[in-house]
Coordinates of C-alpha atoms in Angstrom, one line a residue:
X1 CA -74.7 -4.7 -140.8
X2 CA -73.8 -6.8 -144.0
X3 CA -73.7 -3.5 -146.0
X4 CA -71.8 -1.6 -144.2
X5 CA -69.4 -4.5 -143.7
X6 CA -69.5 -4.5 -147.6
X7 CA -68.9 -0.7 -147.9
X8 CA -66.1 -0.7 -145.3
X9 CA -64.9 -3.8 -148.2
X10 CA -64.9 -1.4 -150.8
X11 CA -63.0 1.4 -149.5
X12 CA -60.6 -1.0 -148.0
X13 CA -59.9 -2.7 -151.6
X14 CA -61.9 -1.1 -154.6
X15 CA -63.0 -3.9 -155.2
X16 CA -67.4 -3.3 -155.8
X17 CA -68.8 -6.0 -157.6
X18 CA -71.9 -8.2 -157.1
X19 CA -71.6 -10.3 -153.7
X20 CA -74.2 -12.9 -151.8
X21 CA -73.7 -13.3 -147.9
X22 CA -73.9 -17.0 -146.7
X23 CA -72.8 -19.0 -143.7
X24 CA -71.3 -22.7 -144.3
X25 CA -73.9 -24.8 -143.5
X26 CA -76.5 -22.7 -143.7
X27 CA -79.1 -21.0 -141.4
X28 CA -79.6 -24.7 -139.1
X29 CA -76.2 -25.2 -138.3
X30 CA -75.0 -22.0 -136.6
X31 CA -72.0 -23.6 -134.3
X32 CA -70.4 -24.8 -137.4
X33 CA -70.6 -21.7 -139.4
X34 CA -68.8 -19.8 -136.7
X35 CA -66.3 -22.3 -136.6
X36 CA -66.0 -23.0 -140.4
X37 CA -65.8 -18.9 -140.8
X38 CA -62.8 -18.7 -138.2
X39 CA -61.2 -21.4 -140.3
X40 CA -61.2 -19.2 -143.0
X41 CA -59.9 -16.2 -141.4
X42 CA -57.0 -18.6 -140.3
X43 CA -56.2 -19.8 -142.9
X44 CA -56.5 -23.4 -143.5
X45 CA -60.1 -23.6 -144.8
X46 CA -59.7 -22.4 -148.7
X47 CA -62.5 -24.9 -150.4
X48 CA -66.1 -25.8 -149.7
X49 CA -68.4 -28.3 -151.5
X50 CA -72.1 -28.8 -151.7
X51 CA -74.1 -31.4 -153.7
X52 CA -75.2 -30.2 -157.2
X53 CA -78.7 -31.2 -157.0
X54 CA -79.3 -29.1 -153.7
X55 CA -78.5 -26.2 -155.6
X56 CA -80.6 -27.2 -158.3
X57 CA -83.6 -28.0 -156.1
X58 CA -83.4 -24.7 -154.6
X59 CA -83.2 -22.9 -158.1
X60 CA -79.8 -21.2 -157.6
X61 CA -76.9 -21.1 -160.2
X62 CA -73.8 -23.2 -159.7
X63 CA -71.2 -21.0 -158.3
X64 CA -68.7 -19.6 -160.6
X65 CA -65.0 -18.6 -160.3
X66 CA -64.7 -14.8 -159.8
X67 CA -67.8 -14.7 -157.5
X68 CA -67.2 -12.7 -154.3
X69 CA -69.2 -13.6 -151.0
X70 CA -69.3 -12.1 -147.9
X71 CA -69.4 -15.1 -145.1
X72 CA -71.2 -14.7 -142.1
X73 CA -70.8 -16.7 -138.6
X74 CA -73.4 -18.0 -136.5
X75 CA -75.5 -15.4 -135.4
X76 CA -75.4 -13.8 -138.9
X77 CA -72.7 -11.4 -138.4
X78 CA -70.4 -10.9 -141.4
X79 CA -66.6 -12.0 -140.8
X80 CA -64.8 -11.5 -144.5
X81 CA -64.7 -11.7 -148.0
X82 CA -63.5 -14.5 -150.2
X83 CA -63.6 -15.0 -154.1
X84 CA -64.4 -18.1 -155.9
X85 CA -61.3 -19.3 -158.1
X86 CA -62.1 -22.5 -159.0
X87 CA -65.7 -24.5 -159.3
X88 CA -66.0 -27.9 -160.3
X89 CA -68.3 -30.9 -160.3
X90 CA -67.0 -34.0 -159.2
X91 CA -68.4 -37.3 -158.2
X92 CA -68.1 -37.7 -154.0
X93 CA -65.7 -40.7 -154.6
X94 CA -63.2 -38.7 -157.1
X95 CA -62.8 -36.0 -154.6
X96 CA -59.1 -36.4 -153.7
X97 CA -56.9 -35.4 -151.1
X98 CA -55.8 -32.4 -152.2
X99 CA -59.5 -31.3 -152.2
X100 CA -60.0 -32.4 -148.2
X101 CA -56.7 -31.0 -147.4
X102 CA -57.8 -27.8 -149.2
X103 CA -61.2 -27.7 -147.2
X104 CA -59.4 -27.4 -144.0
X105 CA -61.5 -29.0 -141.8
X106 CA -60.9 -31.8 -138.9
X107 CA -57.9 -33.7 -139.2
X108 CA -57.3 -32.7 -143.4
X109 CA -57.3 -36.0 -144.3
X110 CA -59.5 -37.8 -147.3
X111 CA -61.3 -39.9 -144.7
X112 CA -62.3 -37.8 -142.4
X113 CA -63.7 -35.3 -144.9
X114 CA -65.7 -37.9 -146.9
X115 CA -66.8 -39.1 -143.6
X116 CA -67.8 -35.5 -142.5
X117 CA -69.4 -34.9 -145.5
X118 CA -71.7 -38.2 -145.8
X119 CA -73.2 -37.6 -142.2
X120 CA -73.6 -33.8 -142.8
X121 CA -75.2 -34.0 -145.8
X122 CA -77.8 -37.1 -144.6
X123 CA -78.4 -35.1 -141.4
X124 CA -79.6 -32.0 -143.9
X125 CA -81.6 -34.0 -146.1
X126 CA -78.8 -35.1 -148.8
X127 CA -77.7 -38.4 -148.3
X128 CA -75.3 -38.7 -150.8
X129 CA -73.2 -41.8 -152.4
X130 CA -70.1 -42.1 -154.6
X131 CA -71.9 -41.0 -157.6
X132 CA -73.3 -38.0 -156.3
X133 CA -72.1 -35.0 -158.0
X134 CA -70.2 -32.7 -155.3
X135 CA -69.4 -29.2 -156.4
X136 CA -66.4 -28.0 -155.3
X137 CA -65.2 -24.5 -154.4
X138 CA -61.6 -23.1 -153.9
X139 CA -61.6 -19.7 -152.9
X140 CA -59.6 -17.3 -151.8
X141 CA -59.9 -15.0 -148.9
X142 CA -59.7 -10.7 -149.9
X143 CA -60.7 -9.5 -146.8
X144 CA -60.6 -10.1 -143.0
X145 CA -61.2 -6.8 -140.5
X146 CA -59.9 -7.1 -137.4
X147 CA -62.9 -8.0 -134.7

């Protein structure tokens, strides 16, 4: 499914580079990967962020501008394409609101996202603080077929 998705992609933009397919929030939190992939689509959602040291626990590279990803819902069914254009690491308390707004999510505002963001990550095994390194993703969405 994900690579003909991809290959429909390609002949759509020319774009063929390298890609990884992820949903936000990964494989437990299916609900919110539908919703947070719609948000996308829509427009609003434009940034992500994940803590540092759960990317380095699991062994993967820190995202980098330029990377395209195809992002899946909840039942693991691709929905588009977006690229990385910016990647930075941040502590959690000097995210800002630009960053919140960018991410799209609940009511836009710094509060609710740090809020958000401290119970999500606790519930998934980061708890996090205000020195936690954050790294943040703005993207931009390349590709949304009709469903």
């Amino acid at each position: 499914m994900i690579a003909s998705f991809w290959a429909d992609f390609v002949a759509a933009t020319g774009i063929d580079e390298p890609y990884e397919a992820w949903a936000f929030g990964g494989e437990d939190a299916p609900e919110m990967a539908t919703k947070l992939a719609q948000l996308v689509v829509a427009g609003p959602k434009r940034a992500t962020a994940g803590v540092l040291a759960d990317y380095e626990a699991g062994g993967n590279a820190t995202p980098e501008a330029g990377e395209l990803s195809v992002i899946l819902d909840g039942e693991a069914l691709p929905v588009c394409v977006i690229r990385n254009t910016q990647v930075e690491v941040r502590r959690f308390a000097d995210v800002d609101e630009a960053f919140a707004w960018d991410e799209g999510e609940g009511d836009r505002s710094l509060a609710s996202w740090r809020q958000e963001h401290l119970d999500f990550f606790a519930e998934h095994g980061w708890p996090i603080d205000d020195d936690t390194r954050m790294v943040l993703i703005r993207f931009e969405l390349l590709w949304a077929p009709e469903r």
